[in-house]
Short mmCIF file of C-alpha atoms in Angstrom, two decimals:
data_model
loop_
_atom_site.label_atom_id
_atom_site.label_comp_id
_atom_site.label_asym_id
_atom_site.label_seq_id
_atom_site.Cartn_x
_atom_site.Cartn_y
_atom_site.Cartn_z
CA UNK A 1 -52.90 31.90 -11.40
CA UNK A 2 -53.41 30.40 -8.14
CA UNK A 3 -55.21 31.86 -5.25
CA UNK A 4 -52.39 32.49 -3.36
CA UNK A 5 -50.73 34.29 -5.58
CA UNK A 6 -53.59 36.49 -6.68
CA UNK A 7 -53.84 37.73 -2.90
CA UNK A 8 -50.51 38.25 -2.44
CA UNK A 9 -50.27 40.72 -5.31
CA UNK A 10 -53.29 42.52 -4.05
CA UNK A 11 -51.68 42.71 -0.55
CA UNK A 12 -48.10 44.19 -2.60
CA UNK A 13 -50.50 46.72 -3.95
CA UNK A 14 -51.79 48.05 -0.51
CA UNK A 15 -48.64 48.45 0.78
CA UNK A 16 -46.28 49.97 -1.69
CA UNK A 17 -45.43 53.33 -1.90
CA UNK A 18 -48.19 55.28 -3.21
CA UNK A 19 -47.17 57.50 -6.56
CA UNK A 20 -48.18 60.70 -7.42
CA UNK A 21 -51.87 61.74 -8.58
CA UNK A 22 -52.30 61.14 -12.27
CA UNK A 23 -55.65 61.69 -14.38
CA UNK A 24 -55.58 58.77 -15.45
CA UNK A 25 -55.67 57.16 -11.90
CA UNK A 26 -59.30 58.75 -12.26
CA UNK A 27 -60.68 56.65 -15.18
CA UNK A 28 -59.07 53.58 -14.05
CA UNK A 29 -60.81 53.78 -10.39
CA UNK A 30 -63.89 54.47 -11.95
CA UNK A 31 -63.56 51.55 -14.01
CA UNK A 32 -62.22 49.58 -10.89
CA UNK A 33 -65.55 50.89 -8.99
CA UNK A 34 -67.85 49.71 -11.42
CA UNK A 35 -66.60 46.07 -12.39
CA UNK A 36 -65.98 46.17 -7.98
CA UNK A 37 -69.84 46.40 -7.94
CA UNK A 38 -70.21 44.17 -10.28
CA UNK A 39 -68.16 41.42 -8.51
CA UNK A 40 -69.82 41.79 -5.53
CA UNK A 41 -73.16 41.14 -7.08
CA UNK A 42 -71.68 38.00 -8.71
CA UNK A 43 -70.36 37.02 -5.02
CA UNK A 44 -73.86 37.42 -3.22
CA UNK A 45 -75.64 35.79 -6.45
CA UNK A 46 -73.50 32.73 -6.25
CA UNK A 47 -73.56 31.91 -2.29
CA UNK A 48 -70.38 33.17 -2.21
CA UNK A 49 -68.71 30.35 -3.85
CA UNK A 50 -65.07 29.90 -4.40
CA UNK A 51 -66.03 29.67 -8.26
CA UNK A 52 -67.43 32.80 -7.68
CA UNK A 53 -64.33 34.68 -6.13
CA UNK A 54 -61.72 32.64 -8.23
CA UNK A 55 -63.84 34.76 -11.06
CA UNK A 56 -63.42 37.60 -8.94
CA UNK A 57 -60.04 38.13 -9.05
CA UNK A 58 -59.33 37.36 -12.86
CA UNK A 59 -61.68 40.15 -13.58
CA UNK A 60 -59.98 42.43 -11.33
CA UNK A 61 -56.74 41.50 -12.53
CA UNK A 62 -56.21 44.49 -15.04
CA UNK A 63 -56.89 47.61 -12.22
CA UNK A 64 -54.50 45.53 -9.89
CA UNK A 65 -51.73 45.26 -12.83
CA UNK A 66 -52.70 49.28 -13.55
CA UNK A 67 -51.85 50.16 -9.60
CA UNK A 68 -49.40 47.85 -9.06
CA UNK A 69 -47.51 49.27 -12.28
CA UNK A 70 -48.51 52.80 -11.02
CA UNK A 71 -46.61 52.17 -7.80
CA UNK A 72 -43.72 50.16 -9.18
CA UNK A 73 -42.61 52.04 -11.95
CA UNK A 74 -41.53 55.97 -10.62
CA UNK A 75 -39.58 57.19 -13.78
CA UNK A 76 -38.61 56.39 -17.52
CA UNK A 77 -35.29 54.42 -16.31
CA UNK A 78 -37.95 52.16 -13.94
CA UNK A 79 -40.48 51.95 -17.14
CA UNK A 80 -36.98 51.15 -19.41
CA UNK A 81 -35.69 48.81 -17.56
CA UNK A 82 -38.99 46.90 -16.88
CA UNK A 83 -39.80 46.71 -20.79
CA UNK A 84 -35.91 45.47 -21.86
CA UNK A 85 -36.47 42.53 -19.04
CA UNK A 86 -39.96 41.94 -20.99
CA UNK A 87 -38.02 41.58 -24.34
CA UNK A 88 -35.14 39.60 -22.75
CA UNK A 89 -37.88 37.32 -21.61
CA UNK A 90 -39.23 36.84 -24.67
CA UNK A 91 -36.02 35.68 -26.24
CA UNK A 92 -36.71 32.29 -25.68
CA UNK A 93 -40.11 32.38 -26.34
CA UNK A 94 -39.35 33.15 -30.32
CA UNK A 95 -36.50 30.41 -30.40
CA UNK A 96 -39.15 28.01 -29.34
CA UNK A 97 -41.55 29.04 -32.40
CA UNK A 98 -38.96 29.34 -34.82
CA UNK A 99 -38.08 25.52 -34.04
CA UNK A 100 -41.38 25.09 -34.37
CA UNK A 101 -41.94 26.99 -37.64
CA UNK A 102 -38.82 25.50 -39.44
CA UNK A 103 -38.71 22.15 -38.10
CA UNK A 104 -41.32 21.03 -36.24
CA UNK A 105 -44.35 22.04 -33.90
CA UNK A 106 -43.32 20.92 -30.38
CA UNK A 107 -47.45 20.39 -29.54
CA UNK A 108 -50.33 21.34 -31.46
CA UNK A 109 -53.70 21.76 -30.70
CA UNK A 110 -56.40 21.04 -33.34
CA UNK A 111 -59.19 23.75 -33.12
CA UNK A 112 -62.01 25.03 -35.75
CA UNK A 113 -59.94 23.20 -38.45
CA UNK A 114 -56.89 24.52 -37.69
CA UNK A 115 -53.56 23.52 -36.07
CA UNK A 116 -52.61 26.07 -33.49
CA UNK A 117 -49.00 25.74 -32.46
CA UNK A 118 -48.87 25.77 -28.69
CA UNK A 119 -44.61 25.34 -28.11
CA UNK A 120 -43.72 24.14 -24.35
CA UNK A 121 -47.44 26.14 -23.00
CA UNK A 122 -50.03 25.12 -22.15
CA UNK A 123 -51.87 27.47 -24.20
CA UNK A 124 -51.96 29.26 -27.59
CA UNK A 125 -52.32 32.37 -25.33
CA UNK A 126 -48.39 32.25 -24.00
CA UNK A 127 -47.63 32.90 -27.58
CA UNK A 128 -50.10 35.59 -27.77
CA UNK A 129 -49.16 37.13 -24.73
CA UNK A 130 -45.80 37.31 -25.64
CA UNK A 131 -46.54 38.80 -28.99
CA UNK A 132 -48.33 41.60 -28.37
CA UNK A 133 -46.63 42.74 -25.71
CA UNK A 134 -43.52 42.74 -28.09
CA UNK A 135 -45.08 44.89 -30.40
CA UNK A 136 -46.31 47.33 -28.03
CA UNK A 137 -42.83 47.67 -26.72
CA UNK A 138 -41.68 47.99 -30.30
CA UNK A 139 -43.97 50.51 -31.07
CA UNK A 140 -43.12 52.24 -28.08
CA UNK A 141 -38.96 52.35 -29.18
CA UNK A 142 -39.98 53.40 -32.36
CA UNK A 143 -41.75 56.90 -31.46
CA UNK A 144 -39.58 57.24 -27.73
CA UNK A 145 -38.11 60.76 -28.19
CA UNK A 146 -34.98 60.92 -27.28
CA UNK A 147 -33.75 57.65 -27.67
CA UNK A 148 -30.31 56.06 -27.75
CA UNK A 149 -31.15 54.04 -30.72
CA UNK A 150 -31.34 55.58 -34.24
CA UNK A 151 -34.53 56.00 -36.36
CA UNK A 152 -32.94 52.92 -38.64
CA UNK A 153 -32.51 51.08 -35.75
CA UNK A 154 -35.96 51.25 -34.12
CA UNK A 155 -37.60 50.82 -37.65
CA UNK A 156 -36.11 47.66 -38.36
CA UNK A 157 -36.72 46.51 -35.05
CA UNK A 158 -40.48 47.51 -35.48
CA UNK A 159 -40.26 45.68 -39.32
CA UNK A 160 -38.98 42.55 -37.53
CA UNK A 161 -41.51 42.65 -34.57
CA UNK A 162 -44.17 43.26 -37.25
CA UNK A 163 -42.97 40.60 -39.08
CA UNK A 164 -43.07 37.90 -36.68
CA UNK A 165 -45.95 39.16 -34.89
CA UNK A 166 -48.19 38.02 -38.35
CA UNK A 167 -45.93 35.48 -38.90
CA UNK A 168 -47.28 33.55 -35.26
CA UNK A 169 -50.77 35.16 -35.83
CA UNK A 170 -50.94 32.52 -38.92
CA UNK A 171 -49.78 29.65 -36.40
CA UNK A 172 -51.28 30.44 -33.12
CA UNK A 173 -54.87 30.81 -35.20
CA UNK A 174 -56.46 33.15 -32.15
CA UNK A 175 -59.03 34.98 -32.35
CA UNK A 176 -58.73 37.72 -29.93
CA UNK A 177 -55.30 38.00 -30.85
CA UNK A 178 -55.68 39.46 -34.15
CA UNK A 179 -57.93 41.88 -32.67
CA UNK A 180 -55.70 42.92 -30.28
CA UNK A 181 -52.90 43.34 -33.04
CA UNK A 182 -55.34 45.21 -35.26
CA UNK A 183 -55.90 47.92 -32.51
CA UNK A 184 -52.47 48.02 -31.24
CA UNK A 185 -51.40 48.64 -35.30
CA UNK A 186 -53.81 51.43 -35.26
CA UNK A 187 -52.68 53.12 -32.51
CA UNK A 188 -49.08 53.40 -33.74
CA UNK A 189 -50.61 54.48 -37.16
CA UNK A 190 -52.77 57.76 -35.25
CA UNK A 191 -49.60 58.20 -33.19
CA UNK A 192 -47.66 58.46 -36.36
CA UNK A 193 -49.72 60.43 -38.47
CA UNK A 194 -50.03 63.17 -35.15
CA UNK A 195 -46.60 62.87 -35.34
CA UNK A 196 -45.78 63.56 -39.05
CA UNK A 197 -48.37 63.80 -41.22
CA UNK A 198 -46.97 63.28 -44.49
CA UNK A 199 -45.15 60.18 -43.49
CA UNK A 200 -48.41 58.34 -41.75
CA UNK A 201 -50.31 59.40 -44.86
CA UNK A 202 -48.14 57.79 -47.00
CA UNK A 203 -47.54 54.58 -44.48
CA UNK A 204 -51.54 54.08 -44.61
CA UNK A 205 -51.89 54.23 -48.39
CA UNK A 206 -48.95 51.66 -48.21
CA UNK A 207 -50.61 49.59 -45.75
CA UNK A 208 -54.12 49.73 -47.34
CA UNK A 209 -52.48 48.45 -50.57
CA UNK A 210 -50.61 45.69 -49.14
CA UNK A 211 -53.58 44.61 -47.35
CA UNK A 212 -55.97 44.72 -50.52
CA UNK A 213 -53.41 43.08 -52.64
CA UNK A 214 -51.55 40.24 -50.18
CA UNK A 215 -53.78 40.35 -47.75
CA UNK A 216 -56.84 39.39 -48.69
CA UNK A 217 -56.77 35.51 -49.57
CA UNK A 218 -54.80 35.10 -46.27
CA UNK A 219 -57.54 36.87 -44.69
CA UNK A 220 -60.19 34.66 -46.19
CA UNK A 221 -58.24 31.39 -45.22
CA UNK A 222 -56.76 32.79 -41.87
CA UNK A 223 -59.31 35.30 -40.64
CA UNK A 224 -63.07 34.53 -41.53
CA UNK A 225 -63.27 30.82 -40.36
CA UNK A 226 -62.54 31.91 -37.09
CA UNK A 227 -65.01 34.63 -37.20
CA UNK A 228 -67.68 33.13 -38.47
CA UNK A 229 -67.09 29.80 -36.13
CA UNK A 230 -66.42 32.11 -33.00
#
């Protein structure tokens, strides 16, 4: 992101309506506080070097999303709409990987033995971006309560965003990124077994024997050369 921008999204943030006090403002400007201090010790340690600050700001760039969000979004329609204009965005994004999936990859970039498809980006990271915000959304839809779509509806939309999600995982080859999906997966599944007990108990042992049965040699071809290369 360039400078420019990163400073004038810092200067939105200071002058935005403030919201109202939330707990978990507290843990977030503790964590802001420390990794502040921690900056600042990188500035002074590097002669204050543009290097330095350019750091700077990409480290501080998830409290300034956190309290920019905070101050954007005031109520579920703002949080709605935001997320649907995420998903809308992301449109295109999947049409591009499904040409490249069924015809062919757009640009590839050759990494630890494997082809990662990179579509118009720049970066295997676009994709990932994309991805896993898409399934946090869809996980989100899927336990909302009320919601103006049925439970059919939300699951199917959850399958399909499941779906794809390992579907570009096994293109994309990115470390981090399957990771992130692995947490975000486990999340919904402690959401869903607060939430009915019986149902998340039976999801998990369905999971668990999907994993142990299909998942394993795509694990060990997939998986483990990234690990043990990263």
């Amino acid at each position: 992101i360039p400078m420019s921008r990163k400073i004038f999204f810092i200067a939105v943030i200071l002058k935005i309506h403030r919201p109202n006090y939330s707990r978990l403002d507290t843990w977030f400007g503790l964590y802001t506080l420390l990794v502040g201090v921690s900056c600042l010790a990188l500035f002074l340690s590097d002669s204050f070097s543009l290097n330095a600050l350019d750091m700077i700001f990409k480290v501080m760039l998830p409290s300034s999303l956190y309290f920019f969000c905070r101050s954007l979004i005031r109520s579920k329609i703002d949080l709605d709409g935001i997320l649907q204009t995420f998903l809308y965005s992301s449109f295109s994004v999947v049409m591009i990987f499904a040409y490249e999936l069924i015809f062919n990859p757009i640009n590839i970039q050759i990494s630890r033995g494997f082809e990662r498809f990179q579509g118009t980006f720049a970066d295997t990271m676009n994709y990932s971006i994309y991805m896993t915000g898409g399934l946090i959304i869809a996980g989100y839809q899927m336990f909302q309560n009320p919601s103006p779509f049925s439970l059919k509806a939300r699951g199917l939309f959850l399958t399909l965003v499941i779906g794809l999600s390992i579907t570009m995982l096994f293109n994309i080859h990115h470390t981090a990124s399957y990771m992130v999906v692995a947490c975000i997966a486990l999340l919904l599944l402690l959401h869903y077994l607060r939430s009915n007990v019986v149902i998340g108990i039976v999801t998990t042992i369905s999971a668990a024997g999907i994993i142990y049965f299909a998942g394993a040699d795509a694990f060990r071809q997939n998986v483990l050369p990234l690990i043990e290369t990263d």
